[in-house]
mmCIF file of C-alpha atoms and ligand atoms in Angstrom:
data_model
loop_
_atom_site.group_PDB
_atom_site.id
_atom_site.type_symbol
_atom_site.label_atom_id
_atom_site.label_comp_id
_atom_site.label_asym_id
_atom_site.label_seq_id
_atom_site.Cartn_x
_atom_site.Cartn_y
_atom_site.Cartn_z
ATOM 1 C CA MET A 1 116.966 100.853 123.711
ATOM 2 C CA LYS A 2 116.598 97.067 123.526
ATOM 3 C CA HIS A 3 113.410 95.956 121.849
ATOM 4 C CA LYS A 4 111.436 92.834 120.999
ATOM 5 C CA PRO A 5 110.128 93.070 117.412
ATOM 6 C CA LYS A 6 107.750 90.161 118.056
ATOM 7 C CA LEU A 7 105.920 92.302 120.629
ATOM 8 C CA GLY A 8 105.578 95.185 118.177
ATOM 9 C CA GLN A 9 108.025 97.321 120.126
ATOM 10 C CA ASN A 10 108.620 100.558 118.234
ATOM 11 C CA PHE A 11 109.016 103.170 120.928
ATOM 12 C CA LEU A 12 107.809 106.715 120.408
ATOM 13 C CA VAL A 13 110.698 109.195 120.591
ATOM 14 C CA ASP A 14 108.917 112.298 119.242
ATOM 15 C CA ALA A 15 108.144 114.238 122.436
ATOM 16 C CA ASP A 16 105.778 116.665 120.719
ATOM 17 C CA ALA A 17 103.726 113.786 119.281
ATOM 18 C CA ALA A 18 103.601 112.117 122.716
ATOM 19 C CA ARG A 19 102.251 115.356 124.193
ATOM 20 C CA ARG A 20 99.611 115.748 121.465
ATOM 21 C CA ILE A 21 98.463 112.156 121.908
ATOM 22 C CA ALA A 22 98.222 112.461 125.702
ATOM 23 C CA GLU A 23 96.335 115.765 125.401
ATOM 24 C CA ALA A 24 93.821 114.249 122.966
ATOM 25 C CA LEU A 25 92.094 112.591 125.925
ATOM 26 C CA GLY A 26 91.111 116.051 127.193
ATOM 27 C CA ASP A 27 90.784 116.817 130.887
ATOM 28 C CA ILE A 28 91.556 113.549 132.701
ATOM 29 C CA THR A 29 92.127 114.890 136.186
ATOM 30 C CA THR A 30 89.157 112.968 137.566
ATOM 31 C CA GLU A 31 89.134 110.169 134.975
ATOM 32 C CA THR A 32 90.339 106.577 134.879
ATOM 33 C CA VAL A 33 92.734 106.112 131.973
ATOM 34 C CA LEU A 34 93.802 102.759 130.548
ATOM 35 C CA GLU A 35 97.079 102.747 128.613
ATOM 36 C CA ILE A 36 97.685 99.749 126.354
ATOM 37 C CA GLY A 37 101.362 98.827 125.880
ATOM 38 C CA PRO A 38 103.116 101.652 127.779
ATOM 39 C CA GLY A 39 106.595 100.386 126.818
ATOM 40 C CA HIS A 40 109.269 102.673 128.278
ATOM 41 C CA GLY A 41 106.590 105.188 129.204
ATOM 42 C CA ALA A 42 106.847 107.866 126.489
ATOM 43 C CA ILE A 43 103.141 108.687 126.910
ATOM 44 C CA THR A 44 102.760 107.247 130.424
ATOM 45 C CA GLY A 45 104.788 109.996 132.115
ATOM 46 C CA LEU A 46 102.535 112.674 130.652
ATOM 47 C CA LEU A 47 99.395 110.804 131.675
ATOM 48 C CA ALA A 48 100.613 110.078 135.203
ATOM 49 C CA GLU A 49 100.983 113.831 135.821
ATOM 50 C CA ARG A 50 97.319 114.470 135.016
ATOM 51 C CA ALA A 51 95.151 111.363 135.342
ATOM 52 C CA GLY A 52 92.923 110.703 138.311
ATOM 53 C CA HIS A 53 93.781 107.015 137.980
ATOM 54 C CA LEU A 54 96.078 105.456 135.378
ATOM 55 C CA ILE A 55 96.077 101.724 134.652
ATOM 56 C CA CYS A 56 98.830 100.495 132.318
ATOM 57 C CA VAL A 57 98.723 97.037 130.754
ATOM 58 C CA GLU A 58 102.091 95.824 129.467
ATOM 59 C CA LEU A 59 102.859 92.272 128.342
ATOM 60 C CA ASP A 60 106.661 92.528 128.514
ATOM 61 C CA ARG A 61 107.782 91.541 132.025
ATOM 62 C CA ALA A 62 110.966 93.650 131.971
ATOM 63 C CA LEU A 63 109.099 96.762 130.809
ATOM 64 C CA ALA A 64 106.351 96.256 133.396
ATOM 65 C CA ALA A 65 109.040 96.004 136.105
ATOM 66 C CA GLU A 66 110.798 99.137 134.789
ATOM 67 C CA LEU A 67 107.527 101.097 134.929
ATOM 68 C CA ARG A 68 106.616 99.791 138.367
ATOM 69 C CA PHE A 69 109.956 101.085 139.618
ATOM 70 C CA ARG A 70 109.616 104.429 137.858
ATOM 71 C CA PHE A 71 106.130 105.058 139.223
ATOM 72 C CA ARG A 72 106.673 103.453 142.631
ATOM 73 C CA ASN A 73 105.735 106.698 144.407
ATOM 74 C CA ALA A 74 102.795 107.621 142.173
ATOM 75 C CA THR A 75 99.662 106.582 144.048
ATOM 76 C CA ASN A 76 97.457 107.130 140.971
ATOM 77 C CA VAL A 77 99.405 104.697 138.733
ATOM 78 C CA GLN A 78 98.858 100.947 138.517
ATOM 79 C CA ILE A 79 100.968 98.692 136.277
ATOM 80 C CA LEU A 80 99.458 95.361 135.211
ATOM 81 C CA GLU A 81 101.661 92.785 133.511
ATOM 82 C CA ALA A 82 99.193 91.121 131.149
ATOM 83 C CA ASP A 83 98.095 90.492 127.587
ATOM 84 C CA ILE A 84 95.535 93.240 126.932
ATOM 85 C CA LEU A 85 93.387 90.768 124.975
ATOM 86 C CA THR A 86 92.807 88.735 128.149
ATOM 87 C CA VAL A 87 91.906 91.736 130.304
ATOM 88 C CA ASP A 88 88.220 92.243 131.094
ATOM 89 C CA LEU A 89 87.993 95.954 130.313
ATOM 90 C CA SER A 90 84.489 96.264 131.728
ATOM 91 C CA ALA A 91 85.865 95.211 135.133
ATOM 92 C CA LEU A 92 88.266 98.198 135.041
ATOM 93 C CA ARG A 93 85.456 100.678 134.447
ATOM 94 C CA PRO A 94 85.225 103.234 137.249
ATOM 95 C CA GLU A 95 82.089 103.211 139.369
ATOM 96 C CA ASN A 96 80.745 106.555 138.186
ATOM 97 C CA GLY A 97 82.022 106.853 134.674
ATOM 98 C CA LYS A 98 83.761 105.242 131.749
ATOM 99 C CA LEU A 99 87.335 104.467 130.776
ATOM 100 C CA ARG A 100 89.517 106.723 128.634
ATOM 101 C CA VAL A 101 91.745 104.397 126.598
ATOM 102 C CA ILE A 102 95.058 105.363 125.041
ATOM 103 C CA GLY A 103 97.873 103.462 123.360
ATOM 104 C CA ASN A 104 100.539 103.243 120.744
ATOM 105 C CA LEU A 105 99.313 99.786 119.845
ATOM 106 C CA PRO A 106 101.512 96.781 119.140
ATOM 107 C CA TYR A 107 100.925 96.488 115.398
ATOM 108 C CA TYR A 108 100.830 92.672 115.242
ATOM 109 C CA ILE A 109 97.474 92.597 117.075
ATOM 110 C CA THR A 110 95.978 96.004 116.224
ATOM 111 C CA SER A 111 92.713 94.657 114.764
ATOM 112 C CA ASP A 112 92.254 92.231 117.667
ATOM 113 C CA ILE A 113 92.721 95.072 120.155
ATOM 114 C CA LEU A 114 90.249 97.305 118.296
ATOM 115 C CA LEU A 115 87.647 94.535 118.312
ATOM 116 C CA HIS A 116 88.360 93.924 122.008
ATOM 117 C CA LEU A 117 87.660 97.631 122.668
ATOM 118 C CA CYS A 118 84.445 97.334 120.649
ATOM 119 C CA ARG A 119 83.304 94.327 122.676
ATOM 120 C CA HIS A 120 83.665 96.511 125.774
ATOM 121 C CA ALA A 121 82.370 99.685 124.113
ATOM 122 C CA SER A 122 79.826 100.369 126.844
ATOM 123 C CA ALA A 123 82.674 100.680 129.384
ATOM 124 C CA ILE A 124 84.661 103.161 127.274
ATOM 125 C CA ASP A 125 84.102 106.849 126.607
ATOM 126 C CA THR A 126 86.982 107.619 124.249
ATOM 127 C CA ALA A 127 89.986 105.798 122.812
ATOM 128 C CA VAL A 128 93.045 107.494 121.302
ATOM 129 C CA VAL A 129 95.016 104.790 119.552
ATOM 130 C CA MET A 130 97.981 104.736 117.206
ATOM 131 C CA MET A 131 98.399 102.095 114.544
ATOM 132 C CA GLN A 132 99.893 101.442 111.117
ATOM 133 C CA ARG A 133 98.523 104.085 108.719
ATOM 134 C CA GLU A 134 96.998 101.511 106.335
ATOM 135 C CA VAL A 135 95.014 99.913 109.163
ATOM 136 C CA ALA A 136 93.863 103.333 110.396
ATOM 137 C CA ASP A 137 92.689 104.138 106.856
ATOM 138 C CA ARG A 138 90.597 100.964 106.867
ATOM 139 C CA VAL A 139 89.105 101.697 110.293
ATOM 140 C CA ALA A 140 88.161 105.270 109.347
ATOM 141 C CA ALA A 141 87.027 104.568 105.742
ATOM 142 C CA SER A 142 83.621 105.796 104.572
ATOM 143 C CA PRO A 143 81.154 103.685 102.567
ATOM 144 C CA GLY A 144 82.051 103.654 98.896
ATOM 145 C CA SER A 145 85.776 104.038 99.444
ATOM 146 C CA ARG A 146 88.392 101.433 98.510
ATOM 147 C CA ASP A 147 89.434 100.867 102.153
ATOM 148 C CA TYR A 148 85.898 100.319 103.472
ATOM 149 C CA GLY A 149 85.443 96.750 104.688
ATOM 150 C CA VAL A 150 84.812 94.408 107.618
ATOM 151 C CA LEU A 151 87.080 96.362 109.996
ATOM 152 C CA SER A 152 85.463 99.724 109.132
ATOM 153 C CA VAL A 153 81.929 98.471 109.782
ATOM 154 C CA SER A 154 82.932 96.493 112.888
ATOM 155 C CA VAL A 155 84.520 99.532 114.565
ATOM 156 C CA GLN A 156 82.127 102.196 113.263
ATOM 157 C CA ARG A 157 79.234 100.177 114.656
ATOM 158 C CA HIS A 158 80.536 101.200 118.097
ATOM 159 C CA ALA A 159 82.408 104.443 117.551
ATOM 160 C CA ASP A 160 82.635 107.717 115.677
ATOM 161 C CA VAL A 161 86.112 107.569 114.188
ATOM 162 C CA SER A 162 88.353 110.483 113.259
ATOM 163 C CA SER A 163 91.953 110.624 112.190
ATOM 164 C CA MET A 164 94.139 112.910 114.328
ATOM 165 C CA LEU A 165 97.763 112.708 113.353
ATOM 166 C CA THR A 166 100.110 110.789 111.045
ATOM 167 C CA LEU A 167 103.728 110.192 112.033
ATOM 168 C CA PRO A 168 106.733 109.115 109.947
ATOM 169 C CA PRO A 169 108.893 106.104 110.891
ATOM 170 C CA SER A 170 111.526 108.510 112.303
ATOM 171 C CA ALA A 171 109.187 109.309 115.216
ATOM 172 C CA PHE A 172 109.990 105.849 116.629
ATOM 173 C CA SER A 173 112.965 103.835 117.803
ATOM 174 C CA PRO A 174 113.586 101.523 116.127
ATOM 175 C CA PRO A 175 111.766 103.040 113.104
ATOM 176 C CA PRO A 176 109.041 100.747 111.716
ATOM 177 C CA ASP A 177 108.732 100.184 107.946
ATOM 178 C CA VAL A 178 105.444 102.065 107.848
ATOM 179 C CA PHE A 179 103.845 105.402 108.712
ATOM 180 C CA SER A 180 101.588 105.497 111.767
ATOM 181 C CA THR A 181 98.260 107.231 112.342
ATOM 182 C CA VAL A 182 96.533 108.184 115.571
ATOM 183 C CA LEU A 183 92.775 107.664 115.577
ATOM 184 C CA HIS A 184 90.285 109.196 117.952
ATOM 185 C CA LEU A 185 87.372 106.846 118.680
ATOM 186 C CA ARG A 186 84.365 108.310 120.416
ATOM 187 C CA MET A 187 82.455 105.256 121.565
ATOM 188 C CA ARG A 188 78.689 105.528 121.377
ATOM 189 C CA ASP A 189 75.849 103.224 122.118
ATOM 190 C CA ARG A 190 73.986 102.576 118.873
ATOM 191 C CA SER A 191 72.112 99.524 120.145
ATOM 192 C CA SER A 192 68.697 101.179 120.012
ATOM 193 C CA GLU A 193 69.365 102.543 116.521
ATOM 194 C CA LEU A 194 70.839 99.300 115.116
ATOM 195 C CA GLY A 195 68.999 96.742 117.252
ATOM 196 C CA VAL A 196 70.619 94.150 119.466
ATOM 197 C CA LEU A 197 73.087 92.264 117.363
ATOM 198 C CA ASN A 198 74.811 88.964 117.921
ATOM 199 C CA ASP A 199 78.447 90.015 117.362
ATOM 200 C CA ALA A 200 79.665 86.717 115.945
ATOM 201 C CA ALA A 201 76.742 86.349 113.549
ATOM 202 C CA PHE A 202 77.011 89.975 112.415
ATOM 203 C CA THR A 203 80.734 89.514 111.736
ATOM 204 C CA ARG A 204 79.970 86.327 109.753
ATOM 205 C CA LEU A 205 77.548 88.304 107.599
ATOM 206 C CA LEU A 206 80.144 91.054 107.030
ATOM 207 C CA ARG A 207 82.812 88.507 106.073
ATOM 208 C CA ALA A 208 80.407 86.872 103.634
ATOM 209 C CA ALA A 209 79.317 90.214 102.127
ATOM 210 C CA PHE A 210 82.906 91.430 101.635
ATOM 211 C CA ALA A 211 84.348 87.992 100.733
ATOM 212 C CA GLN A 212 85.191 88.982 97.169
ATOM 213 C CA LYS A 213 85.304 92.727 96.809
ATOM 214 C CA ARG A 214 84.629 92.708 93.074
ATOM 215 C CA LYS A 215 81.521 90.560 93.357
ATOM 216 C CA THR A 216 78.097 91.992 94.073
ATOM 217 C CA LEU A 217 76.516 91.692 97.481
ATOM 218 C CA GLY A 218 74.026 89.151 96.059
ATOM 219 C CA ASN A 219 76.747 86.938 94.571
ATOM 220 C CA ASN A 220 78.814 86.992 97.740
ATOM 221 C CA LEU A 221 75.805 86.091 99.873
ATOM 222 C CA ARG A 222 74.873 83.289 97.440
ATOM 223 C CA SER A 223 78.419 81.914 97.737
ATOM 224 C CA ALA A 224 77.956 81.917 101.522
ATOM 225 C CA GLY A 225 74.897 79.682 101.134
ATOM 226 C CA TYR A 226 71.925 82.085 101.275
ATOM 227 C CA SER A 227 69.177 81.290 98.775
ATOM 228 C CA PRO A 228 68.438 83.838 95.995
ATOM 229 C CA ASP A 229 64.865 84.303 97.277
ATOM 230 C CA ARG A 230 66.029 85.033 100.787
ATOM 231 C CA ILE A 231 68.675 87.473 99.545
ATOM 232 C CA ARG A 232 66.151 89.313 97.367
ATOM 233 C CA ALA A 233 63.606 89.606 100.193
ATOM 234 C CA ALA A 234 66.237 90.691 102.727
ATOM 235 C CA CYS A 235 67.758 93.305 100.419
ATOM 236 C CA GLU A 236 64.304 94.688 99.710
ATOM 237 C CA ALA A 237 63.509 94.861 103.430
ATOM 238 C CA ALA A 238 66.862 96.568 104.112
ATOM 239 C CA GLY A 239 66.317 99.084 101.320
ATOM 240 C CA VAL A 240 69.310 98.005 99.224
ATOM 241 C CA THR A 241 69.670 96.104 95.965
ATOM 242 C CA SER A 242 71.605 92.857 95.640
ATOM 243 C CA ASP A 243 73.582 94.115 92.645
ATOM 244 C CA LEU A 244 75.384 96.651 94.838
ATOM 245 C CA ARG A 245 78.832 95.891 96.172
ATOM 246 C CA ALA A 246 79.111 95.500 99.953
ATOM 247 C CA GLU A 247 81.331 98.584 100.120
ATOM 248 C CA ALA A 248 78.321 100.742 99.189
ATOM 249 C CA LEU A 249 76.365 99.836 102.346
ATOM 250 C CA SER A 250 76.386 102.008 105.473
ATOM 251 C CA VAL A 251 76.642 100.521 108.964
ATOM 252 C CA SER A 252 72.891 100.907 109.491
ATOM 253 C CA GLN A 253 72.150 99.253 106.131
ATOM 254 C CA PHE A 254 74.279 96.271 107.201
ATOM 255 C CA ALA A 255 72.349 96.124 110.468
ATOM 256 C CA ALA A 256 69.045 96.199 108.557
ATOM 257 C CA LEU A 257 70.298 93.472 106.205
ATOM 258 C CA TYR A 258 71.376 91.394 109.197
ATOM 259 C CA HIS A 259 67.926 91.619 110.747
ATOM 260 C CA ALA A 260 66.126 90.859 107.485
ATOM 261 C CA LEU A 261 68.424 87.987 106.525
ATOM 262 C CA GLY A 262 68.550 86.189 109.866
ATOM 263 C CA ALA A 263 71.722 84.934 111.449
ATOM 264 C CA SER A 264 72.803 82.032 109.267
ATOM 265 C CA PRO A 265 72.299 80.756 105.708
ATOM 266 C CA SER A 266 70.698 77.415 106.606
HETATM 267 N N1 LIG B 1 103.708 103.172 124.412
HETATM 268 C C1 LIG B 1 105.112 102.942 124.089
HETATM 269 C C2 LIG B 1 105.592 104.052 123.181
HETATM 270 O O1 LIG B 1 104.731 104.738 122.586
HETATM 271 O O2 LIG B 1 106.787 104.240 123.078
HETATM 272 C C3 LIG B 1 105.338 101.581 123.432
HETATM 273 C C4 LIG B 1 104.524 101.297 122.193
HETATM 274 S S1 LIG B 1 105.020 99.810 121.356
HETATM 275 C C5 LIG B 1 104.412 100.176 119.720
HETATM 276 C C6 LIG B 1 103.803 98.594 121.852
HETATM 277 C C7 LIG B 1 103.911 98.142 123.311
HETATM 278 O O3 LIG B 1 102.897 97.151 123.544
HETATM 279 C C8 LIG B 1 105.230 97.484 123.690
HETATM 280 O O4 LIG B 1 105.689 98.003 124.906
HETATM 281 C C9 LIG B 1 104.892 95.990 123.829
HETATM 282 O O5 LIG B 1 105.705 95.296 124.746
HETATM 283 C C10 LIG B 1 103.447 96.068 124.292
HETATM 284 N N2 LIG B 1 102.639 94.872 123.988
HETATM 285 C C11 LIG B 1 102.791 93.995 122.962
HETATM 286 N N3 LIG B 1 101.832 93.063 122.977
HETATM 287 C C12 LIG B 1 101.022 93.367 124.026
HETATM 288 C C13 LIG B 1 99.848 92.775 124.579
HETATM 289 N N4 LIG B 1 99.292 91.686 124.018
HETATM 290 N N5 LIG B 1 99.297 93.316 125.685
HETATM 291 C C14 LIG B 1 99.845 94.436 126.261
HETATM 292 N N6 LIG B 1 100.960 95.040 125.787
HETATM 293 C C15 LIG B 1 101.538 94.527 124.690
#
């Protein structure tokens, strides 16, 4: 199989894994499924047999054409040639439900795609997504663990994350240099629990808090320009102490800190 490394093309050749991934979406007979990066269709074929409506977004023109030809008689399958990051996912949401998202993600933009899914979380029920194992570990990490950071909080703010399956490089052609993990994201609306948050400002706070992992939360926030008095008052209001490291804070503690601190240092 020809492939374009720049587009993260490592095609799944393990048929059993493809089946397990497709089945992880549950009963999709009446659902709208969005597949990100279908490639040669290792998972697509299995989805097309079962999905009420299947929308595939593939950036590679030749692959999109190949899939259009393969599924030319399947009335439930739609192939879009596009960069997934430019697709308005909320516009694809079915009238009476939410999207089921699936994909063996192109690894060069995994984090961007995850954050794109999070921005459209209210349009998505579940996402089953494969990525480099190290990135999956960061997404799924719990507070207090070494891997817990900006990506963990950003995704867990919108989803309950669980790890489903890890595959060796030999499951792909060509084999990547890394192991891959499939994550199951159950999107949930935590806006009433966490309060309405300005995404960009919240992310700025996370970046500041995690800027230097060995420094305390207080020192990192001071380096970002917050005054010691403001940090002390905000930590007190959020029920945390400034001598903790950011990795100790839960998603809801970050949300509380965000509210108490205000959006920007100045
Ligand atoms: N789903 C196939 C499989 O499991 O064999 C292919 C997975 S491969 C890791 C990633 C796929 O995403 C490739 O087909 C690649 O062309 C496509 N892709 C890369 N960048 C993309 C983007 N920005 N938007 C949509 N698809 C993209």
